[in-house]
Short mmCIF file of C-alpha atoms in Angstrom, two decimals:
data_model
loop_
_atom_site.label_atom_id
_atom_site.label_comp_id
_atom_site.label_asym_id
_atom_site.label_seq_id
_atom_site.Cartn_x
_atom_site.Cartn_y
_atom_site.Cartn_z
CA MET O 23 -20.34 -4.24 -0.62
CA ILE O 24 -21.73 -3.98 -4.15
CA THR O 25 -24.62 -6.45 -4.46
CA ARG O 26 -25.86 -5.67 -8.00
CA ASN O 27 -24.21 -6.99 -11.15
CA ILE O 28 -20.76 -5.45 -11.61
CA ASN O 29 -19.61 -4.19 -15.02
CA ALA O 30 -15.92 -4.86 -15.57
CA LEU O 31 -13.38 -3.70 -18.15
CA LEU O 32 -10.33 -5.98 -18.55
CA ILE O 33 -7.00 -4.48 -19.67
CA ASP O 34 -3.94 -6.64 -20.32
CA SER O 35 -1.31 -6.42 -23.08
CA GLU O 36 -0.96 -10.21 -23.04
CA VAL O 37 -3.81 -11.73 -25.03
CA THR O 38 -3.42 -15.13 -23.35
CA SER O 39 -3.67 -13.62 -19.85
CA LEU O 40 -6.61 -11.48 -20.94
CA GLU O 41 -8.58 -14.44 -22.31
CA ASN O 42 -7.69 -16.55 -19.27
CA LEU O 43 -9.04 -13.91 -16.87
CA LYS O 44 -12.17 -13.37 -18.97
CA GLN O 45 -12.88 -17.12 -19.05
CA LYS O 46 -12.45 -17.54 -15.29
CA ILE O 47 -14.65 -14.52 -14.51
CA GLY O 48 -17.37 -15.86 -16.81
CA GLU O 49 -17.26 -19.31 -15.22
CA PHE O 50 -16.73 -18.55 -11.53
CA CYS O 51 -17.89 -14.95 -10.94
CA LYS O 52 -21.43 -14.73 -12.27
CA GLN O 53 -21.96 -11.30 -10.63
CA ILE O 54 -19.34 -9.81 -12.98
CA ASN O 55 -20.42 -8.65 -16.44
CA VAL O 56 -17.37 -8.16 -18.70
CA VAL O 57 -18.23 -5.13 -20.86
CA GLY O 58 -14.86 -5.02 -22.61
CA ALA O 59 -11.45 -6.70 -22.88
CA ILE O 60 -8.56 -4.62 -24.27
CA SER O 61 -5.11 -5.91 -25.16
CA LYS O 62 -3.67 -3.03 -27.22
CA THR O 63 -1.87 0.02 -25.88
CA ILE O 64 -4.44 2.67 -26.66
CA ASP O 65 -6.09 5.66 -25.02
CA LEU O 66 -8.34 4.13 -22.37
CA ILE O 67 -10.27 7.27 -21.47
CA PRO O 68 -12.87 6.96 -24.28
CA PHE O 69 -13.57 3.36 -23.23
CA ILE O 70 -14.03 4.39 -19.63
CA LYS O 71 -16.37 7.22 -20.65
CA ASN O 72 -18.47 5.01 -22.93
CA LEU O 73 -18.56 1.80 -20.90
CA LYS O 74 -18.62 3.36 -17.41
CA PRO O 75 -17.24 0.20 -15.73
CA ASP O 76 -17.67 -0.38 -12.01
CA VAL O 77 -14.27 -2.05 -11.88
CA LEU O 78 -11.11 -2.15 -13.99
CA PHE O 79 -8.83 -5.18 -14.04
CA ILE O 80 -5.51 -3.62 -15.13
CA ASP O 81 -2.26 -5.41 -15.91
CA MET O 82 0.54 -3.66 -14.00
CA GLN O 83 2.94 -4.16 -16.91
CA ARG O 84 1.08 -1.47 -18.83
CA PRO O 85 3.03 1.74 -19.51
CA LYS O 86 3.37 3.89 -16.38
CA SER O 87 1.97 6.87 -18.28
CA LEU O 88 -1.39 5.10 -18.03
CA PHE O 89 -1.74 6.42 -14.47
CA LEU O 90 -1.29 10.06 -15.44
CA ASN O 91 -4.76 10.45 -16.97
CA LEU O 92 -6.80 7.91 -15.03
CA PRO O 93 -7.45 9.65 -11.66
CA ASP O 94 -9.94 12.31 -12.83
CA GLU O 95 -11.85 9.88 -15.01
CA LEU O 96 -12.03 7.15 -12.39
CA ASN O 97 -12.91 9.57 -9.62
CA HIS O 98 -15.80 10.87 -11.74
CA TYR O 99 -17.20 7.41 -12.47
CA GLU O 100 -16.14 5.91 -9.13
CA SER O 101 -14.53 2.92 -10.78
CA GLU O 102 -12.66 0.43 -8.61
CA ILE O 103 -9.27 -0.89 -9.79
CA ILE O 104 -7.96 -4.42 -9.36
CA PHE O 105 -4.40 -4.88 -10.57
CA THR O 106 -3.00 -8.05 -12.12
CA THR O 107 0.73 -8.73 -12.07
CA TYR O 108 3.31 -11.47 -12.03
CA GLU O 109 4.91 -12.13 -8.63
CA ASN O 110 6.76 -8.94 -7.71
CA PRO O 111 7.23 -7.83 -4.06
CA VAL O 112 7.73 -4.19 -5.08
CA TYR O 113 4.31 -4.08 -6.76
CA THR O 114 2.47 -6.16 -4.16
CA ASN O 115 3.76 -4.02 -1.28
CA ALA O 116 2.77 -0.87 -3.17
CA PHE O 117 -0.74 -2.25 -3.74
CA ARG O 118 -1.13 -3.07 -0.05
CA MET O 119 0.09 0.36 1.06
CA SER O 120 -2.34 2.12 -1.25
CA GLY O 121 -5.29 -0.15 -0.48
CA PHE O 122 -5.66 -1.77 -3.91
CA GLN O 123 -6.69 -5.37 -4.39
CA PHE O 124 -4.52 -7.38 -6.76
CA LEU O 125 -4.21 -10.76 -8.45
CA ILE O 126 -1.00 -12.68 -9.13
CA LYS O 127 -0.77 -14.16 -12.63
CA PRO O 128 -1.59 -16.82 -13.57
CA VAL O 129 -4.76 -15.95 -11.68
CA ALA O 130 -5.97 -18.59 -9.23
CA ILE O 131 -9.73 -19.16 -9.03
CA GLU O 132 -9.80 -18.89 -5.23
CA SER O 133 -7.94 -15.56 -5.32
CA LEU O 134 -10.24 -14.22 -8.03
CA GLU O 135 -13.37 -15.11 -6.06
CA LYS O 136 -11.95 -13.49 -2.90
CA VAL O 137 -11.04 -10.27 -4.72
CA VAL O 138 -14.43 -10.04 -6.44
CA THR O 139 -16.19 -10.52 -3.08
CA GLY O 140 -14.17 -7.59 -1.70
CA ILE O 141 -15.22 -5.11 -4.40
CA SER O 142 -16.89 -2.22 -2.60
CA ALA O 143 -18.15 1.29 -3.27
CA ASN O 144 -16.07 2.52 -0.30
CA ARG O 145 -12.82 1.75 -2.09
CA ALA O 146 -13.94 3.27 -5.39
CA VAL O 147 -14.65 6.62 -3.73
CA PHE O 148 -10.95 6.89 -2.83
CA THR O 149 -9.51 5.85 -6.20
CA GLU O 150 -7.72 9.14 -6.87
CA LYS O 151 -6.17 9.28 -3.38
CA ARG O 152 -5.01 5.67 -3.57
CA LEU O 153 -3.47 6.19 -7.02
CA SER O 154 -1.53 9.13 -5.60
CA ILE O 155 -0.10 6.89 -2.85
CA LEU O 156 0.64 4.11 -5.34
CA LYS O 157 2.55 6.42 -7.69
CA SER O 158 4.56 7.76 -4.78
CA VAL O 159 5.51 4.31 -3.49
CA LEU O 160 6.54 3.19 -6.98
CA GLY O 161 8.74 6.25 -7.49
CA MET O 162 6.40 7.84 -10.04
CA SER O 163 6.05 10.91 -7.84
CA THR O 164 8.70 13.31 -6.50
CA TYR O 165 7.50 12.96 -2.90
CA PRO O 166 7.62 9.93 -0.58
CA ALA O 167 4.29 8.41 0.41
CA PRO O 168 2.83 10.68 3.13
CA ASN O 169 -0.12 8.40 3.80
CA MET O 170 -1.06 4.76 3.67
CA ALA O 171 -4.42 3.07 3.29
CA ILE O 172 -5.68 1.04 6.25
CA LEU O 173 -8.11 -1.79 5.54
CA GLN O 174 -10.77 -1.90 8.27
CA LYS O 175 -13.89 -3.99 8.72
CA GLU O 176 -16.06 -1.13 7.50
CA GLY O 177 -13.85 -0.11 4.59
CA LEU O 178 -10.75 2.03 4.05
CA SER O 179 -9.22 4.84 6.08
CA PHE O 180 -5.95 6.74 5.60
CA VAL O 181 -3.17 7.42 8.09
CA ALA O 182 -0.15 9.73 7.76
CA MET O 183 2.91 7.50 8.06
CA ASN O 184 4.85 10.00 10.18
CA ASN O 185 2.00 9.87 12.72
CA ILE O 186 2.28 6.11 13.28
CA VAL O 187 4.22 5.49 16.51
CA ARG O 188 3.80 1.73 16.62
CA ILE O 189 1.64 -1.13 15.37
CA GLU O 190 0.63 -3.95 17.69
CA ALA O 191 -0.59 -7.40 16.70
CA ASP O 192 -4.22 -8.11 17.54
CA ALA O 193 -6.12 -11.39 17.54
CA GLU O 194 -8.12 -10.18 14.53
CA GLY O 195 -5.50 -8.01 12.82
CA SER O 196 -3.35 -5.07 13.91
CA ARG O 197 -3.81 -1.91 15.96
CA PHE O 198 -2.14 1.40 15.04
CA PHE O 199 -1.06 3.80 17.81
CA LEU O 200 -0.73 7.39 16.58
CA VAL O 201 1.12 10.43 17.98
CA THR O 202 -2.28 12.03 18.59
CA GLY O 203 -3.18 9.29 21.06
CA LYS O 204 -5.76 7.87 18.67
CA THR O 205 -5.77 4.17 17.75
CA VAL O 206 -6.87 2.65 14.44
CA PHE O 207 -7.71 -1.03 13.97
CA SER O 208 -6.88 -2.89 10.75
CA VAL O 209 -7.93 -6.38 9.69
CA THR O 210 -4.49 -6.82 8.08
CA PRO O 211 -2.06 -8.99 10.11
CA LEU O 212 1.14 -7.46 11.52
CA ARG O 213 3.41 -9.65 9.37
CA ASP O 214 2.10 -7.90 6.24
CA PHE O 215 2.92 -4.48 7.69
CA GLU O 216 6.44 -5.61 8.61
CA GLU O 217 7.30 -6.24 4.96
CA MET O 218 5.30 -3.30 3.70
CA LEU O 219 6.86 -0.70 6.00
CA ALA O 220 10.47 -1.88 6.16
CA PRO O 221 11.57 0.71 3.53
CA TYR O 222 10.04 3.43 5.73
CA HIS O 223 12.15 2.62 8.81
CA PHE O 224 9.71 0.53 10.78
CA PHE O 225 11.23 -2.32 12.79
CA ARG O 226 9.66 -5.36 14.47
CA VAL O 227 11.15 -5.21 17.99
CA GLN O 228 8.95 -8.06 19.22
CA ASN O 229 6.73 -10.64 17.56
CA ASP O 230 3.72 -8.47 18.40
CA HIS O 231 5.22 -4.97 17.94
CA LEU O 232 6.36 -2.91 14.96
CA VAL O 233 7.77 0.54 15.81
CA ASN O 234 8.54 3.69 13.84
CA LEU O 235 12.29 4.27 14.32
CA ALA O 236 11.87 7.95 13.52
CA LEU O 237 9.60 8.39 16.55
CA ILE O 238 11.90 6.82 19.16
CA GLN O 239 12.56 9.39 21.87
CA LYS O 240 15.07 7.42 23.92
CA PHE O 241 16.87 4.09 23.83
CA GLN O 242 17.87 2.36 27.06
CA LYS O 243 20.27 -0.56 26.90
CA VAL O 244 19.00 -2.52 29.86
CA THR O 245 18.28 -6.25 29.84
CA GLY O 246 17.09 -6.89 26.31
CA GLY O 247 16.88 -3.14 25.67
CA GLN O 248 13.95 -0.71 25.91
CA ILE O 249 12.76 2.18 23.77
CA LEU O 250 10.69 5.18 24.80
CA LEU O 251 8.42 6.28 21.97
CA ARG O 252 7.19 9.79 21.17
CA ASN O 253 3.74 9.08 22.63
CA GLY O 254 5.22 7.94 25.97
CA ASP O 255 4.94 4.19 25.38
CA MET O 256 7.84 2.11 26.65
CA ILE O 257 8.50 -1.04 24.60
CA ASP O 258 10.93 -3.88 25.33
CA ILE O 259 13.18 -5.11 22.53
CA ASP O 260 13.43 -8.85 22.09
CA ARG O 261 16.97 -9.78 23.15
CA ARG O 262 17.43 -11.83 19.97
CA LYS O 263 16.64 -8.74 17.88
CA GLN O 264 18.78 -6.22 19.74
CA ASN O 265 21.86 -6.31 17.47
CA GLU O 266 19.77 -6.04 14.32
CA PHE O 267 17.72 -3.27 15.91
CA MET O 268 20.83 -1.24 16.82
CA LYS O 269 22.22 -1.56 13.28
CA THR O 270 18.93 -0.50 11.69
CA TYR O 271 18.36 2.30 14.21
CA ARG O 272 21.83 3.79 13.62
CA GLU O 273 21.30 3.68 9.87
CA GLN O 274 18.00 5.49 10.26
CA LYS O 275 19.54 8.17 12.51
CA ALA O 276 22.37 8.71 10.01
CA LEU O 277 19.90 9.13 7.14
CA GLU O 278 17.80 11.53 9.22
CA SER O 279 20.89 13.58 10.10
CA THR O 280 21.89 13.79 6.43
CA ARG O 281 18.40 14.91 5.46
CA VAL O 282 18.28 17.62 8.14
CA ASN O 283 21.74 18.92 7.21
CA LYS O 284 20.75 19.09 3.56
CA GLU O 285 17.54 20.97 4.38
CA ASN O 286 19.49 23.47 6.50
CA THR O 287 22.20 24.04 3.90
CA PRO O 288 21.54 26.99 1.54
CA LYS O 289 20.91 25.75 -1.97
CA ARG O 290 23.85 27.69 -3.38
CA TYR O 291 26.18 25.50 -1.27
CA GLN O 292 24.59 22.20 -2.28
CA LYS O 293 26.25 20.26 -5.08
CA GLU O 294 24.16 19.73 -8.12
CA SER O 295 23.32 16.08 -8.66
#
């Protein structure tokens, strides 16, 4: 946790939103020193170099090209990023997967205070890595997200998504079970991961279990149904979820089969898209 005064640079193309955020920070977050507030689409790198902010509040509606030059600069100065955006599940899920804090506009005072309290040096160290994940999730990269950020009590860690066998609800958050046999605890509740990981073929087979469909080794249609996972764990499927599970599982297997066939087909035989 950063305990000294925090220098912040605010970036938002909407002047009203920019002034609103600046006013609320000044009134309710005395530990934040606003060193600049920018509303025009300009080259941000000189401002970052000159002002050396500890944290950037960036409006997500800014041009996507903004992200192309930021990583090296932010990694050098170890600046944290807090995104602001209007309600948008695509953006909010991407922020959660990459470990970025965010604020929904219009910014609520309680949310602002919570986000400011969570500013830490640990997150800033991983700015470049998190931006890489964010760009991938938002389709700004040619590769799917290979990793996701896990929020733990002591900070952030990163897990390869294809190594996650299942996620189990815990009284204080969620526990990840990996193919290596290792477990990783997160303070994030399971319900957040259900929404976040649905596009990556994770399915909630029980109220307290989310499984990676790609790592199911065997499916047994007994009472309620059971699945054997790659790490040897056997998990029951809630009877009420069995039909939905079978539909989703078949879709995942069909997509996987298509991908494998495409990879094994010589390029000269593949149709150009």
